[in-house]
Protein backbone atom coordinates (compact mmCIF):
# COMPACT_ATOMS: atom_id res chain seq x y z
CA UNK A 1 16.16 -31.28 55.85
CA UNK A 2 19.79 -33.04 55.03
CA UNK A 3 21.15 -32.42 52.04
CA UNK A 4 24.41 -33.00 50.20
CA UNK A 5 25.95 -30.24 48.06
CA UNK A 6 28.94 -30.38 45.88
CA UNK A 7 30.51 -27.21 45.46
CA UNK A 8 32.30 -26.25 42.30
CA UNK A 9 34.09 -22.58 42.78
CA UNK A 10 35.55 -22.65 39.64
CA UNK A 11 37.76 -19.89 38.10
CA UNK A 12 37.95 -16.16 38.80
CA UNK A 13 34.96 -14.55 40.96
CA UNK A 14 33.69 -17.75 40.93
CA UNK A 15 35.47 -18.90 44.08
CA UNK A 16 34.59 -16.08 45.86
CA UNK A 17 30.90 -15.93 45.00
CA UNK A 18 30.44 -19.60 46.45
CA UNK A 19 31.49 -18.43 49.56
CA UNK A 20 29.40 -16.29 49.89
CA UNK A 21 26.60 -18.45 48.92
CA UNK A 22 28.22 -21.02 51.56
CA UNK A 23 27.92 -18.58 54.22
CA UNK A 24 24.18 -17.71 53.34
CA UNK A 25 23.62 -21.75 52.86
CA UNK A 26 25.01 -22.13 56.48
CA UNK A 27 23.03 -19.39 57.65
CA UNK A 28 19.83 -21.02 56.32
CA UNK A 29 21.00 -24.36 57.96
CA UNK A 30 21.57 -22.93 61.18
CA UNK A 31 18.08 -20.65 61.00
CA UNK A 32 15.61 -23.46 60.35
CA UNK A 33 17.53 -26.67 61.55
CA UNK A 34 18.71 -28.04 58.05
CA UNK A 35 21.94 -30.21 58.07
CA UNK A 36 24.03 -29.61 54.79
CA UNK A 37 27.09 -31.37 54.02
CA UNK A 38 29.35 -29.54 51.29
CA UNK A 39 31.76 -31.50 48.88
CA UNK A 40 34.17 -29.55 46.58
CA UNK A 41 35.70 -30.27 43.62
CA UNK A 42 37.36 -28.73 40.80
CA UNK A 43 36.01 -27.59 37.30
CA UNK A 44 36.81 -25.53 34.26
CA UNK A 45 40.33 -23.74 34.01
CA UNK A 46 41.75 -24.71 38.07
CA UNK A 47 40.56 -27.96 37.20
CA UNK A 48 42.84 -28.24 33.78
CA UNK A 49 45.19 -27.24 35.75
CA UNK A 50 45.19 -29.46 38.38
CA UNK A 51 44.71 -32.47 36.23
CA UNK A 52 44.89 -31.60 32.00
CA UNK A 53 40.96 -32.17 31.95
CA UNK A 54 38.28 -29.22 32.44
CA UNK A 55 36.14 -32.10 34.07
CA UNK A 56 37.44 -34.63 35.78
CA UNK A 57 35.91 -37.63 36.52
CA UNK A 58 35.81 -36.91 40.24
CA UNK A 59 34.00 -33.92 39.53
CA UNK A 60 31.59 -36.10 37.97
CA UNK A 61 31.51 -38.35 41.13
CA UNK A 62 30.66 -35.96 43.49
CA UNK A 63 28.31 -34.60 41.58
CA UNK A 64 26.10 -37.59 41.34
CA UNK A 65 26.59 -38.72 44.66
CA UNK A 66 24.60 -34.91 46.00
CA UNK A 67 21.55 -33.81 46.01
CA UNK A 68 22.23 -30.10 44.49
CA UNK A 69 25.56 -28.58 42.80
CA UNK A 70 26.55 -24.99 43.37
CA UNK A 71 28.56 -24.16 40.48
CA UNK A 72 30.61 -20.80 40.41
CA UNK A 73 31.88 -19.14 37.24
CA UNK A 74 34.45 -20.42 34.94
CA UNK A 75 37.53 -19.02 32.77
CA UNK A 76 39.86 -16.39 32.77
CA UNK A 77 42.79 -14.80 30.67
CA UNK A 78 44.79 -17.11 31.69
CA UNK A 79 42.97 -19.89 30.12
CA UNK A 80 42.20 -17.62 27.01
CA UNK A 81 43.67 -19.29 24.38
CA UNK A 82 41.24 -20.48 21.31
CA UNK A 83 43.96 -22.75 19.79
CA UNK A 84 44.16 -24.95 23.08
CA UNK A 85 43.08 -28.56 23.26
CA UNK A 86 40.81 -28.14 26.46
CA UNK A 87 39.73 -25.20 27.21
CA UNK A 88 37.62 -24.07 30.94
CA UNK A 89 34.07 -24.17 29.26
CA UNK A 90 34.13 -27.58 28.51
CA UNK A 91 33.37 -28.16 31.75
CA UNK A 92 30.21 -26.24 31.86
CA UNK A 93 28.85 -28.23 28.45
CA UNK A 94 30.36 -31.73 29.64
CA UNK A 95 28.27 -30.81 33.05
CA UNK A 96 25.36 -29.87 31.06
CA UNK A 97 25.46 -32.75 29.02
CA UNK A 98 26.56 -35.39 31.55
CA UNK A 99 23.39 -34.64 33.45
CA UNK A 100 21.23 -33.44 30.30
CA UNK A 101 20.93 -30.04 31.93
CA UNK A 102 19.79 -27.89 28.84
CA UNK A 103 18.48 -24.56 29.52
C-alpha cells in the first residue's frame, strides 16, 4: 500500500505525539512493505504565528492532495487570549468544516 499523509503537529504535546506516531507509521511501513510519504504543515497557534491565520491555505492544500491527515493537538498559554482575533482552535473547526468532518 502507498499512501500520502499530511502531518499537522500542531501546538504543545502535539508535536511530540506525531512523532511518535511517525515512528510507529514507519515501523508499520517497513514491517509489511507499505510506502508512506509524509507532508507537514502548520495549524492552530504555530501556524498564527507563522502566518496571522490558524489555517492557512497551504494547510488546506496538503491536506486535500493526501490520502489521511495526522493531526496533533492544538493551543497553549501562549495563545490563551479570548479577546484575540484568531485564536489556535479555529483551525480544528475550519478543518472540520472544510472537509465536513463532524463527529
Amino acid at each position: 500500500m502507498n499512501a500520502k499523509i499530511a502531518v499537522l503537529p500542531g501546538d504543545g504535546i502535539g508535536p511530540e505525539v506525531t512523532a511518535q506516531a511517525l515512528m510507529v507509521l514507519e515501523g508499520i511501513a517497513e514491517r509489511f512493505g507499505h510506502e508512506f510519504t509524509f507532508s507537514e504543515a502548520h495549524i492552530g497557534g504555530i501556524a498564527i504565528d507563522e502566518t496571522g491565520s490558524a489555517l492557512p491555505s497551504e494547510t488546506i492544500n496538503v491536506c486535500q492532495t493526501s490520502d489521511a491527515v495526522l493531526l496533533g493537538a492544538v493551543g497553549g498559554p501562549q495563545w490563551d487570549d479570548p479577546t484575540a482575533s484568531v485564536r489556535p482552535e479555529q483551525g480544528l473547526l475550519g478543518i472540520r468544516k472544510h472537509f465536513g468532518l463532524y463527529a
